[in-house]
XYZ file of C-alpha atoms in Angstrom:
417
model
C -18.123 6.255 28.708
C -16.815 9.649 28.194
C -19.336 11.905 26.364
C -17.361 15.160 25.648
C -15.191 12.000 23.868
C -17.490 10.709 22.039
C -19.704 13.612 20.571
C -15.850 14.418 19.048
C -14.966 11.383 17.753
C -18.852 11.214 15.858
C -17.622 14.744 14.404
C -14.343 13.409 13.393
C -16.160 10.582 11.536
C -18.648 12.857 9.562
C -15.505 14.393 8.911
C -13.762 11.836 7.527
C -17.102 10.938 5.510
C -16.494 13.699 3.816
C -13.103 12.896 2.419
C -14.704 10.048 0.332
C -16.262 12.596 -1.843
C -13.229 14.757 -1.379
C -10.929 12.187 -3.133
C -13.408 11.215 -5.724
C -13.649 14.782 -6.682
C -10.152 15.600 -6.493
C -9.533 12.682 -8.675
C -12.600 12.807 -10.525
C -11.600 16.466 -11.659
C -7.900 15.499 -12.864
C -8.404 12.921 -15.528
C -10.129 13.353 -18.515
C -13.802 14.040 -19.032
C -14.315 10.237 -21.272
C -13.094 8.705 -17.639
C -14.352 10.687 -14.907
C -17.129 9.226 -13.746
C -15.219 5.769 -13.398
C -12.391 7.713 -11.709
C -15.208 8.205 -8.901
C -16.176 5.355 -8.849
C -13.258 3.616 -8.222
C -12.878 5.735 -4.652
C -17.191 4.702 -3.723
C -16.209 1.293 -4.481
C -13.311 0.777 -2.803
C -15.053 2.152 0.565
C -18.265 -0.094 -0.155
C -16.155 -3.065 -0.316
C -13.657 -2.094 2.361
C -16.315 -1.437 4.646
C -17.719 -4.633 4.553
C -14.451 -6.628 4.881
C -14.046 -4.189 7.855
C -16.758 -5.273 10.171
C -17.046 -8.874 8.836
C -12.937 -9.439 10.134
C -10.760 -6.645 8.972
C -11.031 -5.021 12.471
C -10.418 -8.186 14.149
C -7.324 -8.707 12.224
C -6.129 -5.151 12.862
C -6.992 -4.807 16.564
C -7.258 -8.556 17.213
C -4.685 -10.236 19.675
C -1.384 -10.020 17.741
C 0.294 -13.618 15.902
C 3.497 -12.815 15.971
C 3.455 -9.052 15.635
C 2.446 -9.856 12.203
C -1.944 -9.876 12.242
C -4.236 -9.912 14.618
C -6.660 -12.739 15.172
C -8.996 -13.547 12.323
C -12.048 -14.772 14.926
C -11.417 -13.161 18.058
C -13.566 -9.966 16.963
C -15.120 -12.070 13.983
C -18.326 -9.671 13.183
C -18.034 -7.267 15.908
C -18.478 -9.962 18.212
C -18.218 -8.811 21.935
C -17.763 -5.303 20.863
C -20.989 -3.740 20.988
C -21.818 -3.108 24.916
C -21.722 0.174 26.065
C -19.190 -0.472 28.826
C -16.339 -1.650 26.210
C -14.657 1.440 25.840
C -11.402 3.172 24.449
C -10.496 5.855 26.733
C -13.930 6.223 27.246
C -15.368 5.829 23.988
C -17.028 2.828 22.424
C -15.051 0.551 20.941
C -17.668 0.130 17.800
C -17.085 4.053 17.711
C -13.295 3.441 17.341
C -13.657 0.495 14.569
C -15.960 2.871 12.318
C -13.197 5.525 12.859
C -10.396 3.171 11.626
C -12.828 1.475 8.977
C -12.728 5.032 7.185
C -8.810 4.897 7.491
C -8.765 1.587 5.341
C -11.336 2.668 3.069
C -9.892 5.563 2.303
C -6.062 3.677 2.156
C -7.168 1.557 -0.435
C -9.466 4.189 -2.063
C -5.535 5.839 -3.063
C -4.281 3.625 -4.717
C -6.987 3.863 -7.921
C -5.432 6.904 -9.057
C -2.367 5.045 -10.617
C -4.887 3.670 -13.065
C -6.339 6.202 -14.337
C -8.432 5.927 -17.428
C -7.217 1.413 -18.080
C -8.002 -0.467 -15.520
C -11.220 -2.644 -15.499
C -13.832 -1.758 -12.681
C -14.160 -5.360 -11.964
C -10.393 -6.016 -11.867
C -10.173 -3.023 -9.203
C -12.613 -4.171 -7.162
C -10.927 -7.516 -7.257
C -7.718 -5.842 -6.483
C -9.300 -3.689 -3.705
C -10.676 -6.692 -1.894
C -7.523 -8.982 -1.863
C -5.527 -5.944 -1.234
C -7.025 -4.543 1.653
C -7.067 -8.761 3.494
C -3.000 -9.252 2.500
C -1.550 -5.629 3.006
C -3.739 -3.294 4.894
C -5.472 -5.010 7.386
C -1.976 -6.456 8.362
C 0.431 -3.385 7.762
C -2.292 -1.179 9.761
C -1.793 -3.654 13.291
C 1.913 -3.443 12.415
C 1.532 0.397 13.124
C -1.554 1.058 15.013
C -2.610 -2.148 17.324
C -0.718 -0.567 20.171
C -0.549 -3.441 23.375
C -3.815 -3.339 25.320
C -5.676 -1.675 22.935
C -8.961 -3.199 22.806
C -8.427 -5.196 25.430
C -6.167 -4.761 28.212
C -4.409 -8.349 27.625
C -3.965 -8.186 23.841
C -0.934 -8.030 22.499
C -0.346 -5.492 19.364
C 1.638 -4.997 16.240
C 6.040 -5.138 15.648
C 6.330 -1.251 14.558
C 3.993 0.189 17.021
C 5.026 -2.314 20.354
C 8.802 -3.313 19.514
C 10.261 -0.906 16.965
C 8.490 2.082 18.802
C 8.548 3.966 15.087
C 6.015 6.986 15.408
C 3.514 7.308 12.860
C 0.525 9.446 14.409
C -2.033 8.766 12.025
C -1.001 7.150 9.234
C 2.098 8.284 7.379
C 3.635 4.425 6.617
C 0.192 2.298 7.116
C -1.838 4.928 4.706
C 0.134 6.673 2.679
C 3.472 4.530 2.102
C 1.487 1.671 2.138
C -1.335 2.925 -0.807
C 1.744 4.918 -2.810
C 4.043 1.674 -2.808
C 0.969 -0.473 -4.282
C 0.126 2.318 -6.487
C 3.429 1.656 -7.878
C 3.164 -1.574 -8.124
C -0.622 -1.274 -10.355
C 0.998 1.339 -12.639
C 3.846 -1.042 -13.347
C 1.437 -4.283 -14.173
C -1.276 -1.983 -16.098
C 1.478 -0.506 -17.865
C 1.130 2.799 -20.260
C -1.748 4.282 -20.743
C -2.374 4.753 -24.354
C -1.991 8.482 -23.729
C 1.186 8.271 -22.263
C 4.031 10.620 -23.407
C 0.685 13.238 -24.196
C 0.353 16.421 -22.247
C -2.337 15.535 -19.804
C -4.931 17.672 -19.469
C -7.411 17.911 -16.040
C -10.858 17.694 -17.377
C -12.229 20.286 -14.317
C -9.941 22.277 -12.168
C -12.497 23.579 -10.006
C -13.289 19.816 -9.155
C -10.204 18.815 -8.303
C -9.543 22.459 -6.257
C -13.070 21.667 -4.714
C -11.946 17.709 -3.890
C -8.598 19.213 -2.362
C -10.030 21.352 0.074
C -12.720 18.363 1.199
C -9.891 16.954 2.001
C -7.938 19.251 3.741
C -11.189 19.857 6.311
C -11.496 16.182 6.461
C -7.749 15.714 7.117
C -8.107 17.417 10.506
C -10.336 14.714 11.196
C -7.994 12.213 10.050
C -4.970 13.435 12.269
C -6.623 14.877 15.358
C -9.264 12.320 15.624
C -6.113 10.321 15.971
C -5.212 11.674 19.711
C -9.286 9.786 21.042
C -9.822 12.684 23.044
C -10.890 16.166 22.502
C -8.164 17.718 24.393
C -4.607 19.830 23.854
C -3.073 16.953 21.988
C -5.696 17.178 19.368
C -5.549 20.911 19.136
C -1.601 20.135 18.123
C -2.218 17.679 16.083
C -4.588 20.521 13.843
C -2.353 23.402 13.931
C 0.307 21.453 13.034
C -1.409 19.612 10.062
C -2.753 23.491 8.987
C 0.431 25.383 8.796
C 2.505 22.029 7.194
C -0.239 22.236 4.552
C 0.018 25.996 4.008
C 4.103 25.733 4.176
C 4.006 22.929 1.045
C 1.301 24.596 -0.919
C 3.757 27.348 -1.317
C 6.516 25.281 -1.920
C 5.372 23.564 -4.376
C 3.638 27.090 -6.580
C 7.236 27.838 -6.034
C 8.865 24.853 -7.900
C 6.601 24.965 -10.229
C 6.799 29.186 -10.789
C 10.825 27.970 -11.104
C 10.701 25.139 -13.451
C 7.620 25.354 -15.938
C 7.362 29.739 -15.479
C 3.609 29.618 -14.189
C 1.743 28.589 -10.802
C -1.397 26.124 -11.681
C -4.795 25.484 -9.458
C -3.694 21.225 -10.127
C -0.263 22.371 -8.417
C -1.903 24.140 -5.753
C -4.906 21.283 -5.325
C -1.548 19.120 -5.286
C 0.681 20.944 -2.677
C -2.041 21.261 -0.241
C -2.574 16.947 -0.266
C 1.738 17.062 -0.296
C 1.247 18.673 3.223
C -1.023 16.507 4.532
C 0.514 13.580 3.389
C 3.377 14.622 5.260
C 2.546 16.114 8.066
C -0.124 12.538 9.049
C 2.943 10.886 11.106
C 4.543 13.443 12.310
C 1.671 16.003 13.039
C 2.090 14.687 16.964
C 5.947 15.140 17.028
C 6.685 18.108 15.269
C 6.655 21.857 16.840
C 4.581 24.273 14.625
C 7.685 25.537 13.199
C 9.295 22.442 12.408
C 5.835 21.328 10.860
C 6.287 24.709 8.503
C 10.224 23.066 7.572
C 8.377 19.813 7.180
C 5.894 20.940 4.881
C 8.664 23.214 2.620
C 10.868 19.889 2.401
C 7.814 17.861 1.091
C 6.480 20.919 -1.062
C 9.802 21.346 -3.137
C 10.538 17.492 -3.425
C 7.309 15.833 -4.426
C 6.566 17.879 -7.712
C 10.091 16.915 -8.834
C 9.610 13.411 -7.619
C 6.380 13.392 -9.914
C 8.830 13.705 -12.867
C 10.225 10.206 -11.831
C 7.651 8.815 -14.016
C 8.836 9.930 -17.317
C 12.292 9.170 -16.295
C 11.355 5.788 -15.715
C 8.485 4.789 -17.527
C 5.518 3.618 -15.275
C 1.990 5.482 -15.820
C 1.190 6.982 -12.450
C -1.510 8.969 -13.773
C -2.355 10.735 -11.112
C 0.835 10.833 -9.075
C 0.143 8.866 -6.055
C 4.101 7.767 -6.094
C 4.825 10.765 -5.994
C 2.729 12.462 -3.639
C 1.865 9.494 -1.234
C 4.808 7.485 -0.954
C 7.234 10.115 -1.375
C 5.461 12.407 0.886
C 5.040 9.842 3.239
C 8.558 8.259 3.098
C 9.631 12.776 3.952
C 7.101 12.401 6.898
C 8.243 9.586 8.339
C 11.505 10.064 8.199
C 12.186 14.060 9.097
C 10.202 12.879 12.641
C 13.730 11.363 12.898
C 15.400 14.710 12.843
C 12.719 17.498 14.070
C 10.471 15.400 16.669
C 10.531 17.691 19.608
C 9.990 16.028 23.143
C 7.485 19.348 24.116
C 4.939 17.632 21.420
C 2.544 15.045 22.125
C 4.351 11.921 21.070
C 7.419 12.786 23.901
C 10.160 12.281 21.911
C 13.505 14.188 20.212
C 14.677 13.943 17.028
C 18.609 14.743 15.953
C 17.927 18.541 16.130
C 16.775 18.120 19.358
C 19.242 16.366 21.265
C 18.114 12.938 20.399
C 20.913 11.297 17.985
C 20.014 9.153 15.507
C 17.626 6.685 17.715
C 14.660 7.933 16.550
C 15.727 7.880 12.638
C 16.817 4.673 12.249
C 13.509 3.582 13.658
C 11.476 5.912 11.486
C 13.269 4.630 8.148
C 12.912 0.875 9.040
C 9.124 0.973 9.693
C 9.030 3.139 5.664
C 11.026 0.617 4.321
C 9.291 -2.523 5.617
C 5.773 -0.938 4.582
C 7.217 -0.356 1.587
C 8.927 -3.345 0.324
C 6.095 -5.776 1.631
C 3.137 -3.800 -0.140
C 4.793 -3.617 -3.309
C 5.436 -7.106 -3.490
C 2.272 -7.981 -2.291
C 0.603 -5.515 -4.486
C 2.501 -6.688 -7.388
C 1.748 -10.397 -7.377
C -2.185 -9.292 -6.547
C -2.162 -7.638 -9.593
C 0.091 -9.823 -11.362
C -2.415 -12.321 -11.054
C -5.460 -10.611 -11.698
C -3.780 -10.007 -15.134
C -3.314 -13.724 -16.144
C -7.228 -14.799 -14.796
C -9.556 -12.157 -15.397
C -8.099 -9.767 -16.989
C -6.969 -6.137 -15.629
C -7.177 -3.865 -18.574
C -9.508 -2.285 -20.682
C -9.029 -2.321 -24.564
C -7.170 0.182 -26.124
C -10.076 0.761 -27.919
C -12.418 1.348 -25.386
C -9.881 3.227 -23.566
C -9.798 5.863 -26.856
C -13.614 5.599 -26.661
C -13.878 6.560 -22.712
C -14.447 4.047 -20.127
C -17.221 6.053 -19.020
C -19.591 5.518 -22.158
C -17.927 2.048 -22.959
C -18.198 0.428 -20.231
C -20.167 2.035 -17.851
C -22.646 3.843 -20.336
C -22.728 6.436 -17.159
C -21.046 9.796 -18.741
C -20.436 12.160 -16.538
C -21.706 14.700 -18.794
C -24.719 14.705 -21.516
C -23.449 17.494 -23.579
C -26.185 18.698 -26.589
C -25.179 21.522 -29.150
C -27.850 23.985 -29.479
């Protein structure tokens, strides 16, 4: 067991802890103050439920021995089974010390997608959707991109993107953030418009959702370097790089919006800051710090005129995780493609590096399968939930607030004096 290892990866998790609150503040802050408190809840739940799927057989059908390059084995790691001695190790750290790194991962995946229903969606129904969500799409797409061969074991055999594609996705880009914004999608579409919709929406608490943004940005360094398993120069990368792509799209974005509405707001900074890190997750190992600054620009001026998409077309992503996640990531994913430089940690070149078009093709088949299969997957989850229990609030309660109506838990008791 390697200490030095270990004591980082423990910080890296208390890191990642603190993106939980991070999101449910950020998202917490942007709706309105009759739905807040169920916007937060939405992100506790999904990790509580997540996080129980995890250990019972989530992390055996991520890391398990690979069916096909498709899932890992249900029952070979079935409740942490054979996991817990101190001499099963990772490059020197505990393998349970690993799965509770990765468990956050999925939590937090799943915990994405609740912002594309906003203010309608039943708590039940979500949790519902959370649950069947995270067994069909995540657990499956994340050993498609992270169960590397020999892994966990030095015998097992890993995922189709990671092991025969080779597509690079550091820590996350197609398994986290395609993955959650293409089942986002899919919610918005089945929930369909909020009763609000075509309104100017109005953030409830800026400061929250400033405040939820910058959890996250200290928690993303966790996220990405925590992704090299070793406290060492590839980690250090891995953090510069995620800083200055975050810094380059926060700018990018004040810019667009300075351009096309006449004023800079905190939401579009809060907003170009996660842009940034969205991006940067995959590529934050293949990218020089200069090319992460490009990276983050290209992201920055995109994704707040991808947001728009919405109005052109109709679906209710209240929150924009279209088109901050899946756009974003889909811009990550695919610039590795042209600006990957062999000097960075992942070893290899992009187009504007000598490399041709090798790396690209790779990069956009891995974003398109994610895509397409959770989606699909997401759709018919949802789809279903609709016709049994039931996935939407009333219109009426949803005028009331969900927060009084159904959860009679507002998040603020407000008395004129």
């Amino acid at each position: 067991m390697d200490t030095g290892t270990t004591a980082f990866m423990l910080c890296c998790i208390i890191g990642l802890t603190m993106m939980i609150p991070g999101l449910a503040l950020f998202y917490g802050g942007m709706v309105s103050v009759k739905s807040s408190t169920n916007m937060m809840m939405m992100t506790f739940g999904a990790v509580a439920v997540v996080g129980v799927l995890w250990i019972l057989f989530g992390f055996s059908m991520t890391f398990g021995t690979s069916y096909g390059g498709f899932v890992g084995s249900f029952t070979e790691f079935l409740g942490m089974k054979n996991l817990l001695e101190p001499m099963t190790t990772i490059n020197g750290l505990p393998v349970s010390l690993f799965s509770l790194f990765q468990a956050l991962f999925a939590a937090i995946t799943v915990a994405l997608i609740s912002g594309a229903a906003a203010d309608r969606m039943k708590f039940a129904a979500w949790m519902v959707f959370a649950t069947i969500w995270a067994v069909l799409v995540y657990f499956p797409v994340a050993h498609w991109v992270f169960a590397v061969d020999g892994t966990v074991t030095k015998d097992s055999v890993g995922g189709w993107i990671a092991n025969k594609l080779h597509a690079i996705d550091f820590a996350g880009g197609t398994a986290v953030h395609i993955n959650a914004g293409a089942a986002a999608l899919a919610v918005a579409i089945v929930l369909g418009k909020g009763v609000n919709w075509g309104r100017l929406r109005k953030p409830h608490n800026v400061p929250l959702t400033l405040l939820g943004a910058g959890l996250l940005w200290a928690g993303w360094y966790a996220f990405n370097g925590g992704s090299a398993l070793a406290a060492g120069n590839s980690a250090a990368i891995v953090m510069v790089t995620t800083f200055v792509a975050t810094c380059a799209a926060t700018l990018a974005w004040l810019a667009v919006e300075k351009l096309k509405d006449g004023h800079v707001t905190g939401v579009g900074a809060a907003a170009g800051a996660i842009t940034g890190l969205v991006a940067i997750t995959p590529a934050c190992g293949a990218v020089t710090p200069v090319g992460a600054i490009v990276l983050g620009l290209v992201a920055g001026a995109i994704c707040p005129l991808a947001v728009g998409l919405k109005d052109k077309f109709g679906y209710d992503d209240s929150l924009d995780v279209v088109g901050v996640h899946l756009v974003g990531g889909v811009i990550g994913t695919l610039l590795i493609g042209l600006l990957a430089s062999d000097t960075m940690p992942n070893k290899v070149n992009g187009l504007f590096y000598g490399g041709g078009f090798d790396q690209l093709w790779r990069q956009a088949v891995a974003a398109l399968a994610v895509m397409v299969y959770s989606f699909v997957i997401a759709y018919l989850i949802a789809l279903a939930i609709k016709k049994t229990i039931g996935i939407r609030i009333s219109p009426e309660d949803e005028e009331l607030g969900i927060d009084t109506k159904v959860h009679r838990d507002a998040a603020y008791e407000l008395e004129l004096v």
